[in-house]
Tab-separated table of C-alpha atoms in Angstrom:
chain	number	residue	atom	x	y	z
A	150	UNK	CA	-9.966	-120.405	6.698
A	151	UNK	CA	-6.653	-119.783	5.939
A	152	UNK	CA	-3.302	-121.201	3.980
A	153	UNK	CA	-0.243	-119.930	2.160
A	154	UNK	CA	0.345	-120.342	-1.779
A	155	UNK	CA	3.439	-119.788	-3.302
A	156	UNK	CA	1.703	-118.918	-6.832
A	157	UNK	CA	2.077	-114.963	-7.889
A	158	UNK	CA	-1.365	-114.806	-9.445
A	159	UNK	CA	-4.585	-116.538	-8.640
A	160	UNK	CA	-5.984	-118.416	-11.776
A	161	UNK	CA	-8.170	-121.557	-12.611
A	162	UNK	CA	-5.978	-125.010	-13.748
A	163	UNK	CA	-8.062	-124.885	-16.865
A	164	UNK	CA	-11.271	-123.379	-18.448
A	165	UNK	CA	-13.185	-126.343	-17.765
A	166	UNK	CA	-12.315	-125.637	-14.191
A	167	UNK	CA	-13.226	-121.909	-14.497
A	168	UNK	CA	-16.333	-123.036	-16.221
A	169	UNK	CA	-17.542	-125.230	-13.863
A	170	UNK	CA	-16.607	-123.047	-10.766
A	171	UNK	CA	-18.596	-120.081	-12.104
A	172	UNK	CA	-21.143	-121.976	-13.342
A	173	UNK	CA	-21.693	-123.287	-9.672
A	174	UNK	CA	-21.079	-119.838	-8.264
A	175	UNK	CA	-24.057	-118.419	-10.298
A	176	UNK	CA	-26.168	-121.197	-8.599
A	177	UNK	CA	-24.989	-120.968	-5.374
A	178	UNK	CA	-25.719	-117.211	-5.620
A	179	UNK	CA	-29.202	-117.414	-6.640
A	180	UNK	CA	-29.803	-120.049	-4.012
A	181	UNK	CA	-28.627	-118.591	-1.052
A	182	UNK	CA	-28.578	-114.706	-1.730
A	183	UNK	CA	-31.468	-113.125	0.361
A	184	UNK	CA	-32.937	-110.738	-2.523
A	185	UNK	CA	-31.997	-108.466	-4.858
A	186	UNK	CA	-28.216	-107.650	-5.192
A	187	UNK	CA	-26.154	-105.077	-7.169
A	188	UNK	CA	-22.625	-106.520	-8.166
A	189	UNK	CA	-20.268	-104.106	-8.524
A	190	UNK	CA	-16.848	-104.612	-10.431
A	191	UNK	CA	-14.103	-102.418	-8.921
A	192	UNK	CA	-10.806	-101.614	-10.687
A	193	UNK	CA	-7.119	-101.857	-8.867
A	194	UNK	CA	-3.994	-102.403	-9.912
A	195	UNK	CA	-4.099	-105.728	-8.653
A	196	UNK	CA	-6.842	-107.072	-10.632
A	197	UNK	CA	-10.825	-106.238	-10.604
A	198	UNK	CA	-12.778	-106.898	-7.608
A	199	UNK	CA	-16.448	-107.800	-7.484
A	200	UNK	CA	-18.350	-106.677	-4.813
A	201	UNK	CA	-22.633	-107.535	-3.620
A	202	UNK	CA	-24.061	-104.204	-2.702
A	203	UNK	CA	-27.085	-104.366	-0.839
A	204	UNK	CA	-29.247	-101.920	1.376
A	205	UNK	CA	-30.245	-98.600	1.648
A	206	UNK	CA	-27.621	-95.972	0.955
A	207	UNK	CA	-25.119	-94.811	3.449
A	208	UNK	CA	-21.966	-92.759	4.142
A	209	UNK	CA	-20.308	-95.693	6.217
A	210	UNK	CA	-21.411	-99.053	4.762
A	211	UNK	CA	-20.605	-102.306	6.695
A	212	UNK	CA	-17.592	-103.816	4.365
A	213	UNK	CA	-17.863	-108.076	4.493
A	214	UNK	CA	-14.343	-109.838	4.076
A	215	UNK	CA	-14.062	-113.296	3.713
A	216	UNK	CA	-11.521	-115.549	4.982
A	217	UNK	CA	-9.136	-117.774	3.261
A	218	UNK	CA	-10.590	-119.950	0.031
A	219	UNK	CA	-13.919	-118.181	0.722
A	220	UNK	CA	-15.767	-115.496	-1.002
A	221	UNK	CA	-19.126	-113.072	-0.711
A	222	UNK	CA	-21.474	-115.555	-0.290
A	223	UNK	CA	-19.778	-116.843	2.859
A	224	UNK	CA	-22.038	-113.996	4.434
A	225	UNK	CA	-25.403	-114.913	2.839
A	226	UNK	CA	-26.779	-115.413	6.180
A	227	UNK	CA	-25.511	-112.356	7.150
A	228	UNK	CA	-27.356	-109.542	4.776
A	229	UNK	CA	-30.761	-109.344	5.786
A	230	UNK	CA	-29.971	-108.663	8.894
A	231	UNK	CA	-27.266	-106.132	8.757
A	232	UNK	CA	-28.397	-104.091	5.103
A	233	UNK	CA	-31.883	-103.640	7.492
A	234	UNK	CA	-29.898	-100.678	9.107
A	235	UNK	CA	-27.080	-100.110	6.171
A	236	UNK	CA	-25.301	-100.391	3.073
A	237	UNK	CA	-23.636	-103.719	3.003
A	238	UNK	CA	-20.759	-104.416	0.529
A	239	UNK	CA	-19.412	-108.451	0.702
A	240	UNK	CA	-16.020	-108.743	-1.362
A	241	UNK	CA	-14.570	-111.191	-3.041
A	242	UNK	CA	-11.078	-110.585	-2.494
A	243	UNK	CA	-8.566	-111.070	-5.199
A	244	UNK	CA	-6.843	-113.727	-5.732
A	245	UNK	CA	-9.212	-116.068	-4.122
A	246	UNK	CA	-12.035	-118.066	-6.034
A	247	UNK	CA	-14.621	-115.883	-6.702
A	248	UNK	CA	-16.232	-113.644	-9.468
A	249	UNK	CA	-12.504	-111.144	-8.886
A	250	UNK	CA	-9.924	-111.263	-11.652
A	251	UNK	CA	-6.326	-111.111	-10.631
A	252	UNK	CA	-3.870	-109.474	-12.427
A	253	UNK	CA	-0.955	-108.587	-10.623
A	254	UNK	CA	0.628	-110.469	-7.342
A	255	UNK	CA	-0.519	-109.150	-4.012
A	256	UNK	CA	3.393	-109.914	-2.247
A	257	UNK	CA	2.843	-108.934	1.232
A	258	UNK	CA	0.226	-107.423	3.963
A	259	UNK	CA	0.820	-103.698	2.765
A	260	UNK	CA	0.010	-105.129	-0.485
A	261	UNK	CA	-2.982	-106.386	0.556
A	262	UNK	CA	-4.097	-103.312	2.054
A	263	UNK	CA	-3.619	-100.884	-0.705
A	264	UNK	CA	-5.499	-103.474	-2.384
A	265	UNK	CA	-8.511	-102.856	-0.441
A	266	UNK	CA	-7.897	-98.898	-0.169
A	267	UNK	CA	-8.515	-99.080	-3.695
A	268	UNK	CA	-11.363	-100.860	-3.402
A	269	UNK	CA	-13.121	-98.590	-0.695
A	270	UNK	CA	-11.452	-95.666	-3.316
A	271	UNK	CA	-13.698	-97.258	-5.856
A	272	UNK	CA	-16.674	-97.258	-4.139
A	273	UNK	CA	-16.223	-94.046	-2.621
A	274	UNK	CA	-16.636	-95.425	0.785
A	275	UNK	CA	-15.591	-92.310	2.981
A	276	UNK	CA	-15.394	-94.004	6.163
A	277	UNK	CA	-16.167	-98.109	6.129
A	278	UNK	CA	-17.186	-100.346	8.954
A	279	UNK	CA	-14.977	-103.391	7.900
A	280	UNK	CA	-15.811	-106.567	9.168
A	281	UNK	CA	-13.030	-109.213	8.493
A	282	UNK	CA	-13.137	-113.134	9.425
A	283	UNK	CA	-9.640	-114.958	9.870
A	284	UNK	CA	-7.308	-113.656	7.026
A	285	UNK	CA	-10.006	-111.575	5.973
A	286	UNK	CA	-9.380	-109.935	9.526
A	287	UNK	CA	-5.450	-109.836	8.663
A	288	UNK	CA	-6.106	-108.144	5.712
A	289	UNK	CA	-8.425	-105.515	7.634
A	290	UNK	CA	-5.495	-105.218	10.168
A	291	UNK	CA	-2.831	-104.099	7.696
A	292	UNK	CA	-5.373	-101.647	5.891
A	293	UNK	CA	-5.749	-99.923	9.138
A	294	UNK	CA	-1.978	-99.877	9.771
A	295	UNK	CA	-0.846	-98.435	6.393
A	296	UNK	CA	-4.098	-96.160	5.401
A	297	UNK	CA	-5.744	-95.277	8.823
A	298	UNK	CA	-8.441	-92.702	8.099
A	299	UNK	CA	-10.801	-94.905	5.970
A	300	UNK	CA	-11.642	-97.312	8.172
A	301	UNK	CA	-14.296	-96.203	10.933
A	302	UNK	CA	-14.056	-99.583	13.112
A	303	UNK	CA	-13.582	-102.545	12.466
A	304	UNK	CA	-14.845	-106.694	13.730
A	305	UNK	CA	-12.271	-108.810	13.456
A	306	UNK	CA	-13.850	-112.546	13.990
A	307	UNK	CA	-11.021	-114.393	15.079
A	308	UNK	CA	-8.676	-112.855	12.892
A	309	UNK	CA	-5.167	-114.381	11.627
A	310	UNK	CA	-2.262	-112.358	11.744
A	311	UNK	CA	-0.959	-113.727	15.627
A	312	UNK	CA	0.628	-117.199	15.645
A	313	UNK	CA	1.945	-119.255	13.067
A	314	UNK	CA	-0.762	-121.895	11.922
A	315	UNK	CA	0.395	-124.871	13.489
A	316	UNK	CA	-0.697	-128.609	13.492
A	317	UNK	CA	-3.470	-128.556	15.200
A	318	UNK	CA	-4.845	-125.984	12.774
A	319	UNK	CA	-4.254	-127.913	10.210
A	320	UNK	CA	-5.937	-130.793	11.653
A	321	UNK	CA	-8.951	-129.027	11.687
A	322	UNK	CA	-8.365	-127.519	8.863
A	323	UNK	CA	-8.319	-131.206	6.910
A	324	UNK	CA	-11.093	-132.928	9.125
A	325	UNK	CA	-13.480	-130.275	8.201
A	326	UNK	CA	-12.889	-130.397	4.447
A	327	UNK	CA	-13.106	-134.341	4.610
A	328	UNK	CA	-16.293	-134.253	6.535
A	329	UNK	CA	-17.609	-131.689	4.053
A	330	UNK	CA	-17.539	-134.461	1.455
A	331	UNK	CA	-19.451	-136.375	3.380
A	332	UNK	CA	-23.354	-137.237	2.942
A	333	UNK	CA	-25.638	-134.467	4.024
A	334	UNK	CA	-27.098	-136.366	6.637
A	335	UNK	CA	-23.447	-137.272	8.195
A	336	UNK	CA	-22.173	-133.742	8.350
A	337	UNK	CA	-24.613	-132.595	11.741
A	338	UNK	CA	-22.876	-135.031	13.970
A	339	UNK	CA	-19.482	-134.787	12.197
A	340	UNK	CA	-19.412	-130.492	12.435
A	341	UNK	CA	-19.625	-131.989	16.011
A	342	UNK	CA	-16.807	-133.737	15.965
A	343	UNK	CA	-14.313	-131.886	14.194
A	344	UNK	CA	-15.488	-128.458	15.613
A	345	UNK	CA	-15.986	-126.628	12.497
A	346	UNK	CA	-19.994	-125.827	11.655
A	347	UNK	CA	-19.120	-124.384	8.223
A	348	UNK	CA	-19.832	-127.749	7.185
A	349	UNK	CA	-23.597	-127.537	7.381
A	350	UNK	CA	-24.189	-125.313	4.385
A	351	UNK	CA	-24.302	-127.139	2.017
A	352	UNK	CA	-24.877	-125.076	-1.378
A	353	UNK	CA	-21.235	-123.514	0.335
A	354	UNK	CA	-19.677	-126.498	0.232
A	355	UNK	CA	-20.799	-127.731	-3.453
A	356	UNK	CA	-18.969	-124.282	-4.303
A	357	UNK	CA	-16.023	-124.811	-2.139
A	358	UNK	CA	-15.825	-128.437	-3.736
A	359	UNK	CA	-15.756	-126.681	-7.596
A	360	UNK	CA	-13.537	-124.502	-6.503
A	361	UNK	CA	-10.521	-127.371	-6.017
A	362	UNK	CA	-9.389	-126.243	-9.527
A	363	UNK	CA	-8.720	-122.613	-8.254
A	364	UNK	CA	-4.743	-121.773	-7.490
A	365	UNK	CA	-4.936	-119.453	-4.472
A	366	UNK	CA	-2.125	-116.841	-4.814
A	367	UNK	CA	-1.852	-114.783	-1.593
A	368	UNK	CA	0.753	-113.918	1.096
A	369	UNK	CA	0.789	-116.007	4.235
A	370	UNK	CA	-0.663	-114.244	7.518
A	371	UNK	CA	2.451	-113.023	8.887
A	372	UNK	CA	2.256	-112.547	12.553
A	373	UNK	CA	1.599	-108.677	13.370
A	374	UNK	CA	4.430	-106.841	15.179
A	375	UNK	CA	3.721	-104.989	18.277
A	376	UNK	CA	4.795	-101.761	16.334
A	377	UNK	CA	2.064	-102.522	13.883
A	378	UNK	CA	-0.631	-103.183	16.322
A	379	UNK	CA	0.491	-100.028	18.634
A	380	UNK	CA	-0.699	-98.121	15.119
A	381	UNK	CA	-3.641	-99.436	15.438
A	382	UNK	CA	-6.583	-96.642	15.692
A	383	UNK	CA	-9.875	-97.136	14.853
A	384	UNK	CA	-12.442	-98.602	17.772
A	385	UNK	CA	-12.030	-102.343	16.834
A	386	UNK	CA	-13.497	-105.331	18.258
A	387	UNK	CA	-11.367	-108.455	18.403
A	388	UNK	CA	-14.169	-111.710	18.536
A	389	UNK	CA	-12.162	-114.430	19.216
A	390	UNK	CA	-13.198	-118.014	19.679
A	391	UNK	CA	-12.585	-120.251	22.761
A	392	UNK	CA	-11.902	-123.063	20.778
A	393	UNK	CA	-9.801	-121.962	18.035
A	394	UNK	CA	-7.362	-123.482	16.432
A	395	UNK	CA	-5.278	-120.978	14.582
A	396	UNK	CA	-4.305	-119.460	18.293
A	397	UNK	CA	-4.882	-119.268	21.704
A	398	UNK	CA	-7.584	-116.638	22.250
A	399	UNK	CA	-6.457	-115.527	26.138
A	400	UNK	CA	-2.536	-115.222	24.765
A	401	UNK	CA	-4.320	-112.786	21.739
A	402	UNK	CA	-6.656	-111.111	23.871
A	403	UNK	CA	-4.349	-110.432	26.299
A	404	UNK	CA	-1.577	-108.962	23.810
A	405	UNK	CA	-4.001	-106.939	22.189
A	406	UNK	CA	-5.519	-105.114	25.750
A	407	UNK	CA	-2.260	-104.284	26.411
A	408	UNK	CA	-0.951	-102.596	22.884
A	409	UNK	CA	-4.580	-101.652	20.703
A	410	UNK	CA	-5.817	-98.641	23.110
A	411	UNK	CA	-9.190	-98.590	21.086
A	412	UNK	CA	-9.634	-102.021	21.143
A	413	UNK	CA	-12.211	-104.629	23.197
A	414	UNK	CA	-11.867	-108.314	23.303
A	415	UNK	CA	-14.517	-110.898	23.135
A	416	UNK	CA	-13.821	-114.706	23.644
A	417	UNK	CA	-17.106	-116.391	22.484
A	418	UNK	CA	-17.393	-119.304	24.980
A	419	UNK	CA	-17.577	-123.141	22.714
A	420	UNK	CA	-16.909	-120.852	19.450
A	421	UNK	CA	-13.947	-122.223	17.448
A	422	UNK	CA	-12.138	-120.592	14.239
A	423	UNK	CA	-15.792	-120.979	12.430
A	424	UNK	CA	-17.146	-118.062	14.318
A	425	UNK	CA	-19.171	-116.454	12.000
A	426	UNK	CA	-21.383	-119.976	11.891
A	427	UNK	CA	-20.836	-121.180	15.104
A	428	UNK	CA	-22.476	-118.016	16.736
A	429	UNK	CA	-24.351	-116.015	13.642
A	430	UNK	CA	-26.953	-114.175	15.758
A	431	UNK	CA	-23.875	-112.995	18.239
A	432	UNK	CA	-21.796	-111.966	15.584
A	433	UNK	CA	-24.769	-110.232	13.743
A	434	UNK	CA	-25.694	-108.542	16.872
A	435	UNK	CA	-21.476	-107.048	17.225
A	436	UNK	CA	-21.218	-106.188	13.301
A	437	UNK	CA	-24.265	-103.488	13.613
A	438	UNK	CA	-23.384	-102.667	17.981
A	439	UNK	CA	-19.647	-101.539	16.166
A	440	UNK	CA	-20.986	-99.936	13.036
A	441	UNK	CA	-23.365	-98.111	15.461
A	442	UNK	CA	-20.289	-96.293	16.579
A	443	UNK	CA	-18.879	-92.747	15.589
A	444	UNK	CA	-15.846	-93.473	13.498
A	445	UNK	CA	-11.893	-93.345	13.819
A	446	UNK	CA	-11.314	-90.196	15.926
A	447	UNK	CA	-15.071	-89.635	16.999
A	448	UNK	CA	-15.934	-90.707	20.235
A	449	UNK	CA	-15.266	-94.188	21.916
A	450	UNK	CA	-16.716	-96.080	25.099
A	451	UNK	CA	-16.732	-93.758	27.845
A	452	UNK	CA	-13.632	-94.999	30.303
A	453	UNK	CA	-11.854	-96.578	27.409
A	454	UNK	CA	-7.997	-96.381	27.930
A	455	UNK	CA	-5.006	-98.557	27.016
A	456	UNK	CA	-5.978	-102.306	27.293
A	457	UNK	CA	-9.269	-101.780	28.948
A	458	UNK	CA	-12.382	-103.381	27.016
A	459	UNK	CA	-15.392	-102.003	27.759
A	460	UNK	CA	-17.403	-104.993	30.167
A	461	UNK	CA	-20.653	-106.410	28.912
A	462	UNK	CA	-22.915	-109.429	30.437
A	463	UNK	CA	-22.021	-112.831	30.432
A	464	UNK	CA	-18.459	-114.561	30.621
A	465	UNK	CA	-15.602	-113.711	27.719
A	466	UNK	CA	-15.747	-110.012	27.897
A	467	UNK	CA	-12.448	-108.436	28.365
């Protein structure tokens, strides 16, 4: 998801809010967290940052960030699959509702990103796989723009960061909270409807539903320049949905072919903006195909040159 705030730091409305948010966080946590877990609090200037650490150890771990309003467990269905093969790390950014502790505004996109350089600092992440859905991906973006090195590719499921978030997003963006408060047995034939599956999980939406008392302080997705995205370096792949509603996915595919040289473009065919559980096993399948790769400045697909994306089976490649 994604939205502005005006607010300089993210905090609760009151501690009865804070209490009940984390008290349904910790049962959320234990409910849908695959196994054992090591939480990890990071230090930045910006606040502390808790991070899930699971899987065996490895020099370039698979880095999980959420989108707007979500948090680490967004990618519960995610881990057992992906920390088979390597260390995954799911972050709750700051400033969002989560187990992180603001301190200090992030103002802007370079903000953001030495944000999460000091994060990956923190863990001593050497090289990261980063993974980032909607403004999740925007932040992943502007970390590769301002501190290229760290990252060694990135998946960016239909990131924000390329049109303005017009009416139609917001739309969705209302229909699909509404129909989250629906009954259970509604919300099958209403994800339907409103095109937005993220609705189904249901221990996902009691904790989106706590977190109401939770004032989001982050910038707004500002559109990327095509200076910023000519900077771009590492191999990244750009999963976009057909159906999305924060952008048209042939006008971003098509902008990015022609100024990311290391970058491939996949439209998902009936996927909207809730990629990551419209298609899980597809997305899955891309996060450990990328973090498979050789890093930023190792070797990419063989051919690869300015706005050419490497063609796979099926429709949507580009």
């Amino acid at each position: 998801m994604w939205y502005t705030c005006t607010m300089s730091i993210g905090e609760f409305k009151s501690d009865k809010a804070a209490r009940r948010y984390r008290a349904t966080y910790a049962y959320v946590l234990d409910q849908v967290w695959p196994g054992p877990r090591t939480a990890v609090d990071v230090s930045t200037s910006f606040g502390t940052t808790r991070v899930l650490r699971v899987g065996p150890a490895s020099a370039e771990p698979i880095v999980l960030l959420p989108g707007a309003g979500g948090n680490s467990l967004m990618w519960h269905g995610y881990v057992e699959a992906l920390a088979a093969h390597r260390t995954v790390i799911a972050v709750d950014t700051v400033g969002e509702a989560g187990a992180s502790t603001q301190t200090a505004p992030v103002a802007d996109g370079r903000a953001g990103a030495a944000w999460l350089e000091e994060v990956l600092d923190g863990l001593e992440a050497s090289a990261a796989h980063v993974v980032g859905c909607s403004y999740g991906g925007w932040l992943a973006l502007n970390h590769q723009i301002h501190h290229p090195g760290r990252t060694a590719t990135l998946t960016l499921l239909d990131p924000a960061g390329f049109a303005d978030p017009g009416r139609r997003f917001y739309t969705w963006l209302i229909a699909g909270g509404l129909a989250g408060l629906a009954p259970r047995a509604l919300r099958p034939r209403l994800a339907r409807l409103v095109g937005n599956t993220a609705i189904l999980d249901a221990e996902l939406m009691r904790l989106g539903r706590a977190g109401v008392g939770f004032r989001r302080a982050l910038p707004a997705a500002r559109v990327l320049t095509d200076e910023e995205l000519g900077r771009l370096t590492a191999p990244a792949l750009f999963l976009l949905g057909e159906r999305s509603t924060l952008h048209e996915a042939r006008e971003v595919a098509a902008r990015v072919g022609a100024l990311v040289d290391t970058a491939e473009v996949e439209i998902v065919p009936g996927a909207g903006h809730a990629l990551p559980t419209d298609q899980p096993a597809l997305v899955a399948g891309r996060i450990l195909e990328m973090a498979g790769r050789k890093g930023a400045g190792g070797t990419h697909a063989a051919g690869a040159g300015p706005g050419w994306c490497v063609p796979r089976s099926g429709p949507g490649r580009w």
